[in-house]
Tab-separated table of C-alpha atoms and ligand atoms in Angstrom:
chain	number	residue	atom	x	y	z
R	188	UNK	CA	0.000	0.000	0.000
R	189	UNK	CA	1.210	3.474	-0.793
R	190	UNK	CA	1.225	5.327	2.501
R	191	UNK	CA	2.693	8.548	1.150
R	192	UNK	CA	0.106	11.260	1.722
R	193	UNK	CA	-0.999	13.185	-1.354
R	194	UNK	CA	0.466	16.302	0.202
R	195	UNK	CA	3.980	14.845	0.704
R	196	UNK	CA	6.621	17.318	-0.424
R	197	UNK	CA	8.463	16.610	-3.652
R	198	UNK	CA	11.803	17.364	-2.012
R	199	UNK	CA	12.392	16.981	1.721
R	200	UNK	CA	15.641	17.717	3.524
R	201	UNK	CA	15.764	16.703	7.181
R	202	UNK	CA	18.653	17.496	9.496
R	203	UNK	CA	21.121	17.802	6.621
R	204	UNK	CA	24.736	18.524	7.523
R	205	UNK	CA	27.735	18.876	5.265
R	206	UNK	CA	31.350	19.749	6.009
R	207	UNK	CA	34.279	20.561	3.774
R	208	UNK	CA	37.114	19.753	6.161
R	209	UNK	CA	36.608	22.022	9.162
R	210	UNK	CA	34.085	24.157	7.332
R	211	UNK	CA	30.495	23.373	8.311
R	212	UNK	CA	28.706	24.418	5.101
R	213	UNK	CA	25.216	22.999	5.678
R	214	UNK	CA	23.954	23.101	9.260
R	215	UNK	CA	20.905	21.096	10.251
R	216	UNK	CA	18.943	22.017	7.161
R	217	UNK	CA	15.242	21.148	7.251
R	218	UNK	CA	13.498	22.149	4.060
R	219	UNK	CA	10.460	20.960	2.109
R	220	UNK	CA	9.673	21.878	-1.459
R	221	UNK	CA	6.137	21.108	-2.575
R	222	UNK	CA	5.151	19.968	-6.017
R	223	UNK	CA	4.621	23.008	-8.232
R	224	UNK	CA	6.304	25.287	-5.745
R	225	UNK	CA	8.868	27.905	-6.745
R	226	UNK	CA	11.368	28.385	-3.955
R	227	UNK	CA	13.903	31.188	-4.161
R	228	UNK	CA	17.093	30.767	-2.135
R	229	UNK	CA	18.946	33.929	-1.354
R	230	UNK	CA	21.993	34.672	0.760
R	231	UNK	CA	25.557	35.950	0.812
R	232	UNK	CA	28.355	34.362	-1.163
R	233	UNK	CA	29.733	31.322	0.654
R	234	UNK	CA	26.552	30.684	2.625
R	235	UNK	CA	26.095	27.195	1.135
R	236	UNK	CA	23.481	27.804	-1.588
R	237	UNK	CA	25.338	25.922	-4.329
R	238	UNK	CA	26.207	23.107	-1.963
R	239	UNK	CA	22.524	22.817	-1.064
R	240	UNK	CA	21.585	22.490	-4.747
R	241	UNK	CA	24.379	20.019	-5.416
R	242	UNK	CA	23.301	17.923	-2.431
R	243	UNK	CA	19.739	17.654	-3.784
R	244	UNK	CA	21.202	16.347	-7.047
R	245	UNK	CA	23.669	14.167	-5.123
R	246	UNK	CA	26.558	15.833	-6.888
R	247	UNK	CA	27.728	16.418	-3.312
R	248	UNK	CA	27.310	13.692	-0.673
R	249	UNK	CA	26.055	14.820	2.733
R	250	UNK	CA	27.492	13.868	6.131
R	251	UNK	CA	24.242	13.383	8.025
R	252	UNK	CA	20.513	13.822	7.674
R	253	UNK	CA	18.308	12.694	4.829
R	254	UNK	CA	17.193	14.033	1.475
R	255	UNK	CA	14.104	12.553	-0.129
R	256	UNK	CA	12.694	13.019	-3.589
R	257	UNK	CA	9.050	12.077	-3.960
R	258	UNK	CA	9.163	10.218	-0.642
R	259	UNK	CA	12.245	8.146	-1.537
R	260	UNK	CA	15.744	8.658	-0.140
R	261	UNK	CA	18.256	9.759	-2.772
R	262	UNK	CA	19.951	6.729	-4.321
R	263	UNK	CA	23.672	6.226	-3.748
R	264	UNK	CA	24.758	4.898	-7.104
R	265	UNK	CA	24.014	2.951	-10.253
R	266	UNK	CA	20.954	3.272	-12.438
R	267	UNK	CA	18.847	4.747	-9.664
R	268	UNK	CA	21.352	7.581	-9.387
R	269	UNK	CA	21.215	8.166	-13.148
R	270	UNK	CA	17.426	8.346	-12.872
R	271	UNK	CA	17.732	10.816	-10.009
R	272	UNK	CA	19.938	13.037	-12.167
R	273	UNK	CA	17.218	13.117	-14.820
R	274	UNK	CA	14.471	13.700	-12.226
R	275	UNK	CA	16.401	16.627	-10.753
R	276	UNK	CA	17.392	19.047	-13.503
R	277	UNK	CA	20.155	21.543	-12.923
R	278	UNK	CA	20.889	24.861	-14.591
R	279	UNK	CA	24.219	26.404	-13.652
R	280	UNK	CA	25.574	29.919	-13.706
R	281	UNK	CA	28.071	28.948	-16.417
R	282	UNK	CA	25.610	27.181	-18.804
R	283	UNK	CA	27.840	24.069	-19.035
R	284	UNK	CA	26.804	23.228	-22.606
R	285	UNK	CA	28.908	20.776	-24.584
R	286	UNK	CA	31.056	23.081	-26.699
R	287	UNK	CA	31.590	20.693	-29.605
R	288	UNK	CA	27.974	19.690	-29.991
R	289	UNK	CA	25.279	21.709	-31.700
R	290	UNK	CA	22.484	23.315	-29.761
R	291	UNK	CA	20.116	20.576	-30.914
R	292	UNK	CA	22.584	17.821	-29.938
R	293	UNK	CA	23.019	19.397	-26.516
R	294	UNK	CA	19.288	19.001	-25.938
R	295	UNK	CA	18.884	15.503	-27.441
R	296	UNK	CA	21.941	13.921	-25.813
R	297	UNK	CA	20.358	13.215	-22.412
R	298	UNK	CA	17.085	11.825	-23.781
R	299	UNK	CA	18.972	9.566	-26.221
R	300	UNK	CA	21.490	8.275	-23.682
R	301	UNK	CA	19.589	8.223	-20.414
R	302	UNK	CA	15.941	8.007	-21.412
R	303	UNK	CA	16.685	5.800	-24.443
R	304	UNK	CA	14.389	7.978	-26.537
R	305	UNK	CA	14.098	7.294	-30.267
R	306	UNK	CA	16.171	9.673	-32.362
R	307	UNK	CA	13.231	11.170	-34.255
R	308	UNK	CA	11.250	11.658	-31.044
R	309	UNK	CA	14.191	13.242	-29.219
R	310	UNK	CA	14.760	15.624	-32.124
R	311	UNK	CA	11.100	16.589	-32.373
R	312	UNK	CA	10.803	17.292	-28.674
R	313	UNK	CA	14.122	19.162	-28.598
R	314	UNK	CA	12.938	21.470	-31.362
R	315	UNK	CA	9.691	22.086	-29.482
R	316	UNK	CA	11.634	22.918	-26.325
R	317	UNK	CA	14.037	25.183	-28.211
R	318	UNK	CA	10.990	26.916	-29.630
R	319	UNK	CA	9.515	27.274	-26.154
R	320	UNK	CA	12.668	29.038	-24.916
R	321	UNK	CA	12.894	31.108	-28.102
R	322	UNK	CA	16.046	29.733	-29.752
R	323	UNK	CA	14.708	27.235	-32.283
R	324	UNK	CA	16.425	29.070	-35.136
R	325	UNK	CA	19.809	28.444	-33.450
R	326	UNK	CA	19.408	24.659	-33.376
R	327	UNK	CA	22.278	23.837	-35.734
R	328	UNK	CA	24.795	26.286	-34.300
R	329	UNK	CA	27.505	25.595	-31.758
R	330	UNK	CA	27.038	27.107	-28.281
R	331	UNK	CA	29.895	29.608	-28.785
R	332	UNK	CA	27.981	31.153	-31.695
R	333	UNK	CA	25.151	32.110	-29.337
R	334	UNK	CA	24.875	34.948	-26.833
R	335	UNK	CA	25.056	34.117	-23.145
R	336	UNK	CA	21.326	34.581	-22.764
R	337	UNK	CA	20.659	32.226	-25.658
R	338	UNK	CA	23.067	29.642	-24.237
R	339	UNK	CA	21.353	29.746	-20.880
R	340	UNK	CA	17.980	29.259	-22.552
R	341	UNK	CA	19.422	26.216	-24.358
R	342	UNK	CA	20.586	24.923	-20.959
R	343	UNK	CA	17.013	25.273	-19.689
R	344	UNK	CA	15.675	23.404	-22.739
R	345	UNK	CA	18.269	20.694	-22.111
R	346	UNK	CA	17.089	20.323	-18.516
R	347	UNK	CA	13.430	20.174	-19.613
R	348	UNK	CA	14.207	17.474	-22.182
R	349	UNK	CA	14.829	15.038	-19.324
R	350	UNK	CA	11.272	15.553	-18.017
R	351	UNK	CA	12.529	16.475	-14.562
R	352	UNK	CA	10.339	16.542	-11.463
R	353	UNK	CA	12.180	19.597	-10.210
R	354	UNK	CA	14.745	21.959	-11.698
R	355	UNK	CA	17.459	23.583	-9.601
R	356	UNK	CA	18.735	26.897	-10.915
R	357	UNK	CA	22.026	28.031	-9.381
R	358	UNK	CA	22.422	31.757	-10.076
R	359	UNK	CA	21.299	31.275	-13.675
R	360	UNK	CA	21.619	34.932	-14.630
R	361	UNK	CA	24.663	36.088	-12.694
R	362	UNK	CA	27.143	35.400	-15.512
R	363	UNK	CA	25.024	37.246	-18.089
R	364	UNK	CA	25.374	40.724	-19.472
R	365	UNK	CA	22.599	42.834	-17.945
R	366	UNK	CA	20.637	43.119	-21.186
R	367	UNK	CA	20.269	39.338	-21.339
R	368	UNK	CA	19.046	38.743	-17.816
R	369	UNK	CA	15.431	39.530	-18.666
R	370	UNK	CA	15.104	37.014	-21.510
R	371	UNK	CA	16.262	34.170	-19.249
R	372	UNK	CA	14.081	35.254	-16.323
R	373	UNK	CA	11.082	35.469	-18.668
R	374	UNK	CA	11.573	31.823	-19.643
R	375	UNK	CA	11.826	30.881	-15.962
R	376	UNK	CA	8.679	32.827	-15.084
R	377	UNK	CA	6.923	30.921	-17.892
R	378	UNK	CA	8.051	27.587	-16.426
R	379	UNK	CA	6.866	28.647	-12.995
R	380	UNK	CA	3.445	29.561	-14.384
R	381	UNK	CA	3.287	26.174	-16.129
R	382	UNK	CA	3.623	24.504	-12.728
R	383	UNK	CA	7.252	23.370	-12.792
R	384	UNK	CA	8.720	22.764	-9.349
R	385	UNK	CA	11.750	25.016	-9.099
R	386	UNK	CA	14.477	25.832	-6.585
R	387	UNK	CA	16.116	29.036	-7.730
R	388	UNK	CA	19.245	30.539	-6.210
R	389	UNK	CA	19.070	34.139	-7.309
R	390	UNK	CA	19.179	37.687	-6.076
R	391	UNK	CA	16.757	38.824	-8.749
R	392	UNK	CA	14.048	40.353	-6.634
R	393	UNK	CA	11.827	40.960	-9.663
R	394	UNK	CA	11.812	37.245	-10.403
R	395	UNK	CA	11.146	36.372	-6.761
R	396	UNK	CA	8.213	38.782	-6.600
R	397	UNK	CA	6.729	37.551	-9.873
R	398	UNK	CA	7.248	33.831	-9.536
R	399	UNK	CA	8.280	32.666	-6.067
R	400	UNK	CA	5.903	31.142	-3.557
R	401	UNK	CA	8.525	31.363	-0.855
R	402	UNK	CA	11.937	32.874	-0.218
R	403	UNK	CA	14.472	31.260	2.083
R	404	UNK	CA	17.424	33.254	3.330
R	405	UNK	CA	20.651	31.334	3.973
R	406	UNK	CA	23.676	32.516	5.916
R	407	UNK	CA	26.660	30.526	7.190
R	408	UNK	CA	25.101	27.236	6.166
R	409	UNK	CA	21.837	27.818	8.003
R	410	UNK	CA	18.332	28.596	6.864
R	411	UNK	CA	17.887	31.803	8.779
R	412	UNK	CA	14.519	32.958	7.584
R	413	UNK	CA	11.620	31.893	5.347
R	414	UNK	CA	8.850	34.138	4.112
R	415	UNK	CA	6.768	35.135	1.142
R	416	UNK	CA	8.727	37.336	-1.282
R	417	UNK	CA	6.615	40.328	-0.325
R	418	UNK	CA	7.286	39.840	3.405
R	419	UNK	CA	10.937	39.049	2.926
R	420	UNK	CA	11.840	42.003	0.745
R	421	UNK	CA	9.736	44.591	2.564
R	422	UNK	CA	10.072	43.384	6.138
R	423	UNK	CA	12.976	40.976	6.721
R	424	UNK	CA	13.058	39.872	10.352
R	425	UNK	CA	16.647	38.818	10.977
R	426	UNK	CA	19.510	41.262	11.266
R	427	UNK	CA	21.513	39.209	8.785
R	428	UNK	CA	18.789	39.368	6.165
R	429	UNK	CA	18.402	43.111	6.740
R	430	UNK	CA	22.163	43.630	6.336
R	431	UNK	CA	22.251	41.510	3.214
R	432	UNK	CA	19.296	43.223	1.571
R	433	UNK	CA	20.718	46.664	2.345
R	434	UNK	CA	23.780	45.681	0.296
R	435	UNK	CA	22.037	44.216	-2.750
R	436	UNK	CA	18.987	46.449	-3.106
I	160	ADP	P1	27.331	29.830	-2.133
I	160	ADP	O1	26.815	29.101	-3.317
I	160	ADP	O2	26.264	30.277	-1.188
I	160	ADP	O3	28.238	30.970	-2.511
I	160	ADP	P2	28.846	27.412	-1.686
I	160	ADP	O4	27.858	26.350	-1.401
I	160	ADP	O5	29.453	27.454	-3.036
I	160	ADP	O6	28.223	28.826	-1.273
I	160	ADP	O7	30.037	27.297	-0.652
I	160	ADP	C1	29.856	27.256	0.740
I	160	ADP	C2	31.219	27.188	1.391
I	160	ADP	O8	31.813	25.946	1.097
I	160	ADP	C3	32.181	28.260	0.910
I	160	ADP	O9	32.962	28.679	1.996
I	160	ADP	C4	33.022	27.532	-0.117
I	160	ADP	O10	34.279	28.091	-0.219
I	160	ADP	C5	33.074	26.132	0.462
I	160	ADP	N1	33.181	25.092	-0.574
I	160	ADP	C6	32.327	24.880	-1.603
I	160	ADP	N2	32.695	23.815	-2.323
I	160	ADP	C7	33.824	23.336	-1.742
I	160	ADP	C8	34.695	22.227	-2.009
I	160	ADP	N3	34.466	21.396	-3.037
I	160	ADP	N4	35.763	22.038	-1.195
I	160	ADP	C9	35.983	22.866	-0.154
I	160	ADP	N5	35.208	23.915	0.174
I	160	ADP	C10	34.138	24.146	-0.610
I	161	MG	MG1	26.971	29.491	-5.320
């Protein structure tokens, strides 16, 4: 019998700790992300935001605590781990596209290799996804021939092609020239409106206000504060959040 309640969170972190040597980078993190929720994670550099994302994808093993996806603990290895990596999409600051593959190949590679999709199906869906993020006409180019904003939109299409349950965005616009930030955020707002579950590390307050259900503020490896975007940006409670916001706003 399936005893998981219908309201079980999609991602659940309980008592998660992580050290790098003497550095305690994740401290007793308890965090639930519901299906369809858009969670924005904000906090100073070095506070553990990337490590948190990498832990959810098991790119970074944790020292203690548990992380569950859809009610199941994250797998350690093997095929289950490969499936986890397709269930948990990741979009990085630095795009991480394969430089010697075309835009289209970048998007079809995962479905062909991991999902064992048929070539024609993978291609058709990739073109639809490239269309959805507004770069279909770039399909046969190499990543370096695209602008940063276009490359990041390809990276989003590549993540979507795996049919993930959740996508983690780690500062997806911080390496972009300012004029390209909006086009990437617009795609992300669209995904949010379509019901995609998203964890987004970003300081883009406009995005948080438009798309986030909840903001969590991290400092020194701890979740210091959680609130709605409106509450958080207008009336942060902790001194650390106040200090941080006074520097970025
Ligand atoms: P953020 O994304 O919030 O800037 P990170 O999660 O990248 O923070 O890093 C948290 C802390 O862990 C930082 O002090 C960083 O230098 C350290 N750190 C991150 N990755 C490693 C690693 N692989 N080895 C050692 N220290 C690391
Ligand atoms: Mg980071």
